[in-house]
Every structure is written in structure tokens, then in C-alpha cells.
mmCIF file of C-alpha atoms and ligand atoms in Angstrom:
data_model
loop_
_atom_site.group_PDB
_atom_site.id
_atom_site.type_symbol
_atom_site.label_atom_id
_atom_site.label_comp_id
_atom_site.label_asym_id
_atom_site.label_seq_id
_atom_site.Cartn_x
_atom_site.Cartn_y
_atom_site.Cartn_z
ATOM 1 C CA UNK T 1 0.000 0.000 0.000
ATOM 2 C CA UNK T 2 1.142 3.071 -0.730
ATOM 3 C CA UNK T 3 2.548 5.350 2.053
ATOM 4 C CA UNK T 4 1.954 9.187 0.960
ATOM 5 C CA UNK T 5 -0.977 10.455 0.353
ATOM 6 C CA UNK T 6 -2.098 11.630 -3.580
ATOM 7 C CA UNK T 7 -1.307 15.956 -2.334
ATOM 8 C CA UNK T 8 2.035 14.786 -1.522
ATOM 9 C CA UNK T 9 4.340 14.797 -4.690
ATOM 10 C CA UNK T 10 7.003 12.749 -4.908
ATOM 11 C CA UNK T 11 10.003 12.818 -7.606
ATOM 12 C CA UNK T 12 13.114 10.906 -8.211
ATOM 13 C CA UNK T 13 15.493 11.994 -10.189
ATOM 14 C CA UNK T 14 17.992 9.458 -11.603
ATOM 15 C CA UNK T 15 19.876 7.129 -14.594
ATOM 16 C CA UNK T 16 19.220 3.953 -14.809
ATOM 17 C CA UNK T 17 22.633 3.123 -14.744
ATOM 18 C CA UNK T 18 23.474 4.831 -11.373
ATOM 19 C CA UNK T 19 24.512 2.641 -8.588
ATOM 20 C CA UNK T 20 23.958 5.665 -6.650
ATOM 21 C CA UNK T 21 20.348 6.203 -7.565
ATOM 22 C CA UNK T 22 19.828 2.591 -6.999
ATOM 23 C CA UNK T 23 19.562 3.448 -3.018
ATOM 24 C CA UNK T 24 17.152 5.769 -3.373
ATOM 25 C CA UNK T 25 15.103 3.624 -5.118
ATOM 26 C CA UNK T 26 15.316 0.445 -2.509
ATOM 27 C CA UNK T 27 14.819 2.530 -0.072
ATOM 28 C CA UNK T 28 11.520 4.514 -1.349
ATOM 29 C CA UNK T 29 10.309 0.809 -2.541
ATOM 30 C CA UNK T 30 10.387 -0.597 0.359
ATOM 31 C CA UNK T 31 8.658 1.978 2.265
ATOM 32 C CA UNK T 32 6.123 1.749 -0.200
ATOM 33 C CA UNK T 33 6.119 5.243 -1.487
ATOM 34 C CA UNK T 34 4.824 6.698 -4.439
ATOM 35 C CA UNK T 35 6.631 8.650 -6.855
ATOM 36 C CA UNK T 36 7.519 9.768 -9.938
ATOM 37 C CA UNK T 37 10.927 8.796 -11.587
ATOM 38 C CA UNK T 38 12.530 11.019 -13.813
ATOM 39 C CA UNK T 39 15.494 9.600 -15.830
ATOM 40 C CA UNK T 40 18.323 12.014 -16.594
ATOM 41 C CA UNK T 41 19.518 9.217 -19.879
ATOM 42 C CA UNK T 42 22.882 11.801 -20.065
ATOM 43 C CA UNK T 43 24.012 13.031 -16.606
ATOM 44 C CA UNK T 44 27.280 13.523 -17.558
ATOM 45 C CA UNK T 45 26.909 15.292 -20.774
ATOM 46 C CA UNK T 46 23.373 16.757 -20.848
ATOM 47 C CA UNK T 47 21.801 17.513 -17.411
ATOM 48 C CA UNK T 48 18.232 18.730 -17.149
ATOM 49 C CA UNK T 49 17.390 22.199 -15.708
ATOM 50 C CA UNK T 50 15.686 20.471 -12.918
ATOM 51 C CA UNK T 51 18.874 18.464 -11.979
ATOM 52 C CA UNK T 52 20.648 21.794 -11.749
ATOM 53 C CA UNK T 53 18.084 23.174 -10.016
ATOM 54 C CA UNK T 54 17.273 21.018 -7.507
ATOM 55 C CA UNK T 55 21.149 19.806 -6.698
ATOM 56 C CA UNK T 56 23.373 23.099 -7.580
ATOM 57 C CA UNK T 57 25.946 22.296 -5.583
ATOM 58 C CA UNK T 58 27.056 18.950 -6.954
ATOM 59 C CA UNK T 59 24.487 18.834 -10.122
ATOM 60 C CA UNK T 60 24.488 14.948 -9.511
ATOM 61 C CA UNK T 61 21.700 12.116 -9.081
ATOM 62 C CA UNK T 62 20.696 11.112 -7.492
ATOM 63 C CA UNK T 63 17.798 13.791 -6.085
ATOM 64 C CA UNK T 64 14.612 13.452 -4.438
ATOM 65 C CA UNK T 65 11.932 16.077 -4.918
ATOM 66 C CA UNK T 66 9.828 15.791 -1.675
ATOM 67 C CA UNK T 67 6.698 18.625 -2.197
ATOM 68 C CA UNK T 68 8.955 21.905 -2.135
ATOM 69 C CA UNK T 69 12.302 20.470 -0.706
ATOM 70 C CA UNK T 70 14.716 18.380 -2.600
ATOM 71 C CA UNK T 71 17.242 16.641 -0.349
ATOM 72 C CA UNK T 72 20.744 15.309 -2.407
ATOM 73 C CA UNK T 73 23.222 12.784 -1.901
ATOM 74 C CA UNK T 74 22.144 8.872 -1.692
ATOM 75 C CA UNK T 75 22.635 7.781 1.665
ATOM 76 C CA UNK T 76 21.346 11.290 3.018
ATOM 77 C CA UNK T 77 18.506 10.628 0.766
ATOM 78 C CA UNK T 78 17.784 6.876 1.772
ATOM 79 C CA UNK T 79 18.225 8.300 5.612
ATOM 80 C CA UNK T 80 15.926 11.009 4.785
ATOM 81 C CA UNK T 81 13.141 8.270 3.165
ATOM 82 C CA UNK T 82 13.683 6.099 6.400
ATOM 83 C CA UNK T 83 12.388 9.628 8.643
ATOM 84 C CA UNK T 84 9.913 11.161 6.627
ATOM 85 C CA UNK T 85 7.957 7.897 6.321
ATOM 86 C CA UNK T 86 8.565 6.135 9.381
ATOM 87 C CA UNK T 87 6.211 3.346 9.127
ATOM 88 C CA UNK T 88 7.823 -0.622 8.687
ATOM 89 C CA UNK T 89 10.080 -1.498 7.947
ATOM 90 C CA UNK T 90 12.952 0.269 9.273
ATOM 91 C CA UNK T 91 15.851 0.640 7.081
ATOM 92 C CA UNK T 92 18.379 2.207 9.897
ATOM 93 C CA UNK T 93 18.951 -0.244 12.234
ATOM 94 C CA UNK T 94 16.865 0.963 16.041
ATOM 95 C CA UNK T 95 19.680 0.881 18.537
ATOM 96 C CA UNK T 96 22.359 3.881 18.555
ATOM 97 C CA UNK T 97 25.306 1.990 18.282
ATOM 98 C CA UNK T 98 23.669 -0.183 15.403
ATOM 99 C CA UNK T 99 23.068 3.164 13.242
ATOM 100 C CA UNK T 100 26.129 4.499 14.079
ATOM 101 C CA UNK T 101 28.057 1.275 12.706
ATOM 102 C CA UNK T 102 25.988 1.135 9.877
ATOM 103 C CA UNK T 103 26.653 4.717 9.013
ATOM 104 C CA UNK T 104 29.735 4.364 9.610
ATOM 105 C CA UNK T 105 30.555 1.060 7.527
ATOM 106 C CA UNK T 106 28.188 3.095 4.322
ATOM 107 C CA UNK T 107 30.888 6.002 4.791
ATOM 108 C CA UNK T 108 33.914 3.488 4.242
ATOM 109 C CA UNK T 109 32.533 2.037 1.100
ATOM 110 C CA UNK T 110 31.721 5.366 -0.706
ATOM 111 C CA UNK T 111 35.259 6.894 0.537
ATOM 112 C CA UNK T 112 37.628 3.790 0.584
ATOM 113 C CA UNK T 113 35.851 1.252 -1.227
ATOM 114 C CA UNK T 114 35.049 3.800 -4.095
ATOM 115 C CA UNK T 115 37.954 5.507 -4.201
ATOM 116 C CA UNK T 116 39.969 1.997 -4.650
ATOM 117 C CA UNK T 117 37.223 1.025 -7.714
ATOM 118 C CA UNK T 118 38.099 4.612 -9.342
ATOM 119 C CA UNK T 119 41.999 3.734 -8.875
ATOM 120 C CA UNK T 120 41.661 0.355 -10.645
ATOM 121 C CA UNK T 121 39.663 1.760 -13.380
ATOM 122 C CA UNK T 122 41.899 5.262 -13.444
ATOM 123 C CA UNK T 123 44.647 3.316 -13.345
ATOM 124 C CA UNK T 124 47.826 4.761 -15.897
ATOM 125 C CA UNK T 125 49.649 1.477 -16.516
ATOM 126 C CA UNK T 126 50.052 -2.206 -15.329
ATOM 127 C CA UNK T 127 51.714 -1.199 -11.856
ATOM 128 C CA UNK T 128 49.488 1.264 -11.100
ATOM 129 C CA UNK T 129 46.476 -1.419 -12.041
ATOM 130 C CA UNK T 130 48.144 -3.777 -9.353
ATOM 131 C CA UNK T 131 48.668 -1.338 -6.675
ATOM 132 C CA UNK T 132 45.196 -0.329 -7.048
ATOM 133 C CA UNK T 133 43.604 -3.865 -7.209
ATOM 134 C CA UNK T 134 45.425 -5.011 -4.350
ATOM 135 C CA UNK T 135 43.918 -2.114 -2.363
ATOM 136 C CA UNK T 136 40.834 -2.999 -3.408
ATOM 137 C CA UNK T 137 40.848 -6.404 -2.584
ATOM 138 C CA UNK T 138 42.282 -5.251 0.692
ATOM 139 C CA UNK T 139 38.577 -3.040 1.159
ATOM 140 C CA UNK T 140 36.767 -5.668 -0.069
ATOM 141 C CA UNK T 141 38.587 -8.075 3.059
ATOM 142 C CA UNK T 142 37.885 -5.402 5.411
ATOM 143 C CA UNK T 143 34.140 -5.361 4.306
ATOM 144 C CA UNK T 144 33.878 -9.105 4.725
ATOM 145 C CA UNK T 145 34.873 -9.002 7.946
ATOM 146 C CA UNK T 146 31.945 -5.993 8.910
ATOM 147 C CA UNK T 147 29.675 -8.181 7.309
ATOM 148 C CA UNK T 148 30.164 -11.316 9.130
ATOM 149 C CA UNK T 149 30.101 -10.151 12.385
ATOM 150 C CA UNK T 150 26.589 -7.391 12.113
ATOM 151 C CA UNK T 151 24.965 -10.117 9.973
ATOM 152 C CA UNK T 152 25.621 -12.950 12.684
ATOM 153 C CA UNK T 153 24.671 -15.485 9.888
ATOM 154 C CA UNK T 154 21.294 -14.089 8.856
ATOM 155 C CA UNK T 155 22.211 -12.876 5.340
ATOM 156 C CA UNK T 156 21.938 -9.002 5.798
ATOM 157 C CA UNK T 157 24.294 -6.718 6.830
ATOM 158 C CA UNK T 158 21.211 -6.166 9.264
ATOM 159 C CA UNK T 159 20.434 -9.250 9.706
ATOM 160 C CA UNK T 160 17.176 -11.039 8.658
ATOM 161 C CA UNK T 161 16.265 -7.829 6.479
ATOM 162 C CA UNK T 162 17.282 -6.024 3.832
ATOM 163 C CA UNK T 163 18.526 -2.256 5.666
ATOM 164 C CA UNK T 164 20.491 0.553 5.323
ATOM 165 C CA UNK T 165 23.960 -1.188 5.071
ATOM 166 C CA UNK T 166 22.681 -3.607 2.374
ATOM 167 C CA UNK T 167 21.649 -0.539 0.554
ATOM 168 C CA UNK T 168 24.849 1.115 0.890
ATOM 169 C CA UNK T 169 27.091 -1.789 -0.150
ATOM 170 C CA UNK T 170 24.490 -2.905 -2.820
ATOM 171 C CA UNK T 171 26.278 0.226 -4.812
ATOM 172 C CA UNK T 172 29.428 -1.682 -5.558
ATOM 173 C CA UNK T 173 28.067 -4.844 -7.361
ATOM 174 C CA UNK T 174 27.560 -3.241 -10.821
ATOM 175 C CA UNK T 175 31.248 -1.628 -10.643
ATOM 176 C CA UNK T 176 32.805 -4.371 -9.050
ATOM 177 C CA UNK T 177 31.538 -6.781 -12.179
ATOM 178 C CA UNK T 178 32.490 -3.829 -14.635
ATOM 179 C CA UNK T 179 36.017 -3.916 -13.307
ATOM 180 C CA UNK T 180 36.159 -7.846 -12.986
ATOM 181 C CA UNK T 181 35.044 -8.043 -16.826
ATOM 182 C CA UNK T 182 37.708 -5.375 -18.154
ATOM 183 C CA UNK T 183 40.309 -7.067 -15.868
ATOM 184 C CA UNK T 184 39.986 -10.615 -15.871
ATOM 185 C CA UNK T 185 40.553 -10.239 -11.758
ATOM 186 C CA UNK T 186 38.157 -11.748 -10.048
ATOM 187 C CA UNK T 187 38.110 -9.748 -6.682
ATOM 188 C CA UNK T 188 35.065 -11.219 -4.753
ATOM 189 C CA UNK T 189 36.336 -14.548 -4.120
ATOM 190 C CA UNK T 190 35.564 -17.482 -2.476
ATOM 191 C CA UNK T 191 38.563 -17.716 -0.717
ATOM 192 C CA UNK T 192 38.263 -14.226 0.825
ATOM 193 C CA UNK T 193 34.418 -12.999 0.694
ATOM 194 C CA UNK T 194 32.454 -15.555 0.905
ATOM 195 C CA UNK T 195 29.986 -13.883 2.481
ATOM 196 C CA UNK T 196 29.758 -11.008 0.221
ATOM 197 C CA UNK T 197 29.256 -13.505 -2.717
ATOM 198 C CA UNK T 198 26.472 -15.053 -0.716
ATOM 199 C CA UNK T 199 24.928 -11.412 0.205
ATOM 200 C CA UNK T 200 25.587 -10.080 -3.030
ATOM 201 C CA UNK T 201 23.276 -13.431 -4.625
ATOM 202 C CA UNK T 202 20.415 -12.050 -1.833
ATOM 203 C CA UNK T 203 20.967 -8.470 -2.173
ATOM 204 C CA UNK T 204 20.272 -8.630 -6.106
ATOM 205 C CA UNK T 205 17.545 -11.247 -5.885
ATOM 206 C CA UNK T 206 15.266 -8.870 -3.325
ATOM 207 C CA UNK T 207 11.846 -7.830 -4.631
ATOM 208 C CA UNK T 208 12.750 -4.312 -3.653
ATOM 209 C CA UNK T 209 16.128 -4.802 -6.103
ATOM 210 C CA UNK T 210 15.403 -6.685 -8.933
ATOM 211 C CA UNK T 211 13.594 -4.292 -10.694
ATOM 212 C CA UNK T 212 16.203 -1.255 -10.717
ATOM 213 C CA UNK T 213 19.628 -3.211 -10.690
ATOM 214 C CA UNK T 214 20.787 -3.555 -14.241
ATOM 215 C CA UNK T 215 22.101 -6.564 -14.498
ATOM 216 C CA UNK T 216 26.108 -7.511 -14.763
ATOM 217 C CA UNK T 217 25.488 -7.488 -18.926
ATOM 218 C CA UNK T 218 23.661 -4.266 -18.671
ATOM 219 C CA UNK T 219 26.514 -2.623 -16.809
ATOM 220 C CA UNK T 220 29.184 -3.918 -18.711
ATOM 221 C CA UNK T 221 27.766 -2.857 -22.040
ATOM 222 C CA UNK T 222 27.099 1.062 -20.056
ATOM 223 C CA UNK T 223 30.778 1.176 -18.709
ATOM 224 C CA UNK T 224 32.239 -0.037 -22.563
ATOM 225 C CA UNK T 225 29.869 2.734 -24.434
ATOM 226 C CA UNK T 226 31.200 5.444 -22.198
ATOM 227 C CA UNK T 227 34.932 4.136 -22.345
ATOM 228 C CA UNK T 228 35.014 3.634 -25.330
ATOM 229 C CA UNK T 229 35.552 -0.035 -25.332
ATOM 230 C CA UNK T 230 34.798 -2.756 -28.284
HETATM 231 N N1 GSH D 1 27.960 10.991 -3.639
HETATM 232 C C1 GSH D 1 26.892 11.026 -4.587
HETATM 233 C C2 GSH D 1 25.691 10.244 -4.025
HETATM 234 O O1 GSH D 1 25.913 9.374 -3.168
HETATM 235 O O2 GSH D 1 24.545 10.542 -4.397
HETATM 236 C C3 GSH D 1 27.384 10.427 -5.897
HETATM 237 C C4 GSH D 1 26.348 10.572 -7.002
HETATM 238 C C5 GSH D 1 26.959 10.382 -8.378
HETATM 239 O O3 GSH D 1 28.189 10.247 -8.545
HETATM 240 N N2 GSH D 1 26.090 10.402 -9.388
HETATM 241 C C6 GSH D 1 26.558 10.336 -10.772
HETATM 242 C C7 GSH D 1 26.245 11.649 -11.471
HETATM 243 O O4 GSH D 1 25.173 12.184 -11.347
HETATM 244 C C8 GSH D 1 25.807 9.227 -11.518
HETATM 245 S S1 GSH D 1 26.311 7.638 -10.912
HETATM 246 N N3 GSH D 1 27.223 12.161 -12.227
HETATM 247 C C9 GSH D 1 27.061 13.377 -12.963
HETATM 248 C C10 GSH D 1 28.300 14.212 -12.956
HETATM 249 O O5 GSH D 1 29.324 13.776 -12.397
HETATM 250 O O6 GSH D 1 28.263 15.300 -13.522
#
């Protein structure tokens, strides 16, 4: 059932592609809200007036329109979704020290976890490519770890449900395949994530997921169009 009523409007601006915008949408699905998506096909190249509008500072998606306010950046937006409609289910976790960890762990993949998928894909020759996928199987030990001890075996970063970690995380599937693909490399492993490659199965399988991740082919074929790759 939907959540806000028909006065209330709600917009989402985003790309399809966006791993980013991919949050926003979990999280307004499984609160059940209503709104409108509007699809920015160009973000790079060709933003819309509203974009600029309604995120001057960064001009990014993606952005969600809530009656007169527009509120920017994923995770603020997904924590902003989890407040304004604050009926089940919860997507922060209710204890303190729970939110705080999540928050915390959703900081180190967008600043290390992101930063070390930019460096493999930035990279300027084969050392550089090594350095960088070394570090990035180094994040992707670290978030292992995180996962197996606030997911205590229930297949969630949360646990039993689908929350605001799993949303967080769920960002670096699409880019971790692209890289993977270009690279040959696989860098979730068996050997050292095997709970990632369990959650990951979950995380993409979830009826508030499957319908706005693209799949593995889908982001492969995005990532060779905009490099340039045959
Ligand atoms: N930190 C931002 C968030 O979490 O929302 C990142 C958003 C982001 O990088 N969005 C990309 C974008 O809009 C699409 S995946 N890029 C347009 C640009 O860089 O001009």
C-alpha cells in the first residue's frame, strides 16, 4: 500500500545506470512510497534544468523532490526516506550503536571502497592497475569481515532484512563486475568474501532490487559505451 498520500508529490530523479540512484530507489520501494521517476539518460553530458536546479551544488543524481524540498546525496537521501515515512520497515537499524556502525561502515565504502574502484579503473599502466587492485581487494577483506560479524549469519548486513547497510554496499556490485570483466581479476572470491558472494546473490535477488539493478550485462555494455571499449 502506498505510504503518501495523492497531495504529496514525490520525484526521483535518476539514470538507470546509477549505482547511486539505486539506493534511493530500494529505499523509497520498500517503504512503499509513491513517486515519480525522472530519468536524466545523459548526466554527464546533458543535465536537465531540474537536476541543476534542484542539486546546484554537486548537479548529480541522485535527487529526491519531496513537495517543495529536494534533499541530495544517496545515503542522506535513503536516511531522509527512512524519517519522513517512518512506518515498517525500518531501514536504519533501532539501537544507537547499530546506526552508528551502519553509518559508519556506508561512509567506508563510498570513501575507501570507491575511491579503490576509481583507482583500478583510473589506473595509468600495469603497476598502477596492481597497486590499485590489491587495495581494493584489501577493502573488499575489510568489508567481509563488517559483514560477518553485524549479519551474525542471517544474510543481511542487518540481519534477517534487507537495511540501510545492504543498501549502501548494494552500490558496488555493478562496478565491481564492470572492473572484474575489463580485468579478468576476479576480486570477490571465495577464498576471501564468501559472504559477500552469498549477500551479493540475496541483495540482487530482493523484490525491492530486482527491478532497478541492471544486471552484470547491462553494466558492462554502459561502462564499454562510455569508455570507449569494443
Ligand atoms: N555521492 C553522490 C551520491 O551518493 O549521491 C554520488 C552521485 C553520483 O556520482 N552520481 C553520478 C552523477 O550524477 C551518476 S552515478 N554524475 C554526474 C556528474 O558527475 O556530472
Amino acid at each position: 500500500m502506498a505510504q503518501n498520500d495523492q497531495n504529496e508529490t514525490v520525484k526521483l530523479i535518476g539514470t538507470w545506470s546509477s549505482p547511486f540512484a539505486l539506493r534511493a530507489r530500494v529505499a523509497l520501494h520498500l517503504k512503499s512510497v509513491k513517486y515519480e521517476y525522472l530519468d536524466e539518460p545523459d548526466v554527464l553530458n546533458a543535465k536537465s534544468e531540474l537536476l541543476i536546479k534542484s542539486n546546484p551544488i554537486h548537479k548529480k543524481v541522485p535527487v529526491l523532490i519531496h513537495g517543495d524540498v529536494s534533499i541530495c546525496e544517496s545515503l542522506n537521501i535513503v536516511q531522509y526516506v527512512d524519517e519522513a515515512w517512518p512506518s515498517v520497515p525500518s531501514i536504519l537499524p533501532s539501537h544507537p550503536y547499530d546506526r552508528a556502525n551502519a553509518r559508519f561502515w556506508a561512509q567506508y565504502v563510498d570513501d575507501k571502497v570507491f575511491a579503490s574502484l576509481d583507482a583500478v579503473g583510473g589506473a595509468k599502466d600495469d603497476e598502477g592497475r596492481m597497486a590499485a587492485a590489491g587495495k581494493l581487494m584489501e577493502c573488499l577483506a575489510t568489508l567481509e569481515e563488517a559483514f560477518q560479524k553485524s549479519s551474525k549469519g542471517l544474510g543481511f548486513f542487518g540481519g534477517e532484512n534487507l537495511g540501510f547497510l545492504d543498501i549502501a554496499c548494494g552500490t558496488i556490485l555493478g562496478p565491481v563486475s564492470v572492473i572484474e570483466a575489463f580485468s579478468g581479476v576476479k576480486f570477490l572470491r571465495q577464498e576471501t568474501t564468501p559472504g559477500l558472494i552469498q549477500w551479493a546473490e540475496k541483495f540482487k535477488a530482493h523484490e525491492a532490487v530486482k527491478p532497478y539493478m541492471p544486471t552484470a550485462e547491462e553494466f558492462l555494455a554502459f561502462a564499454k559505451k562510455k569508455f570507449g571499449v569494443e
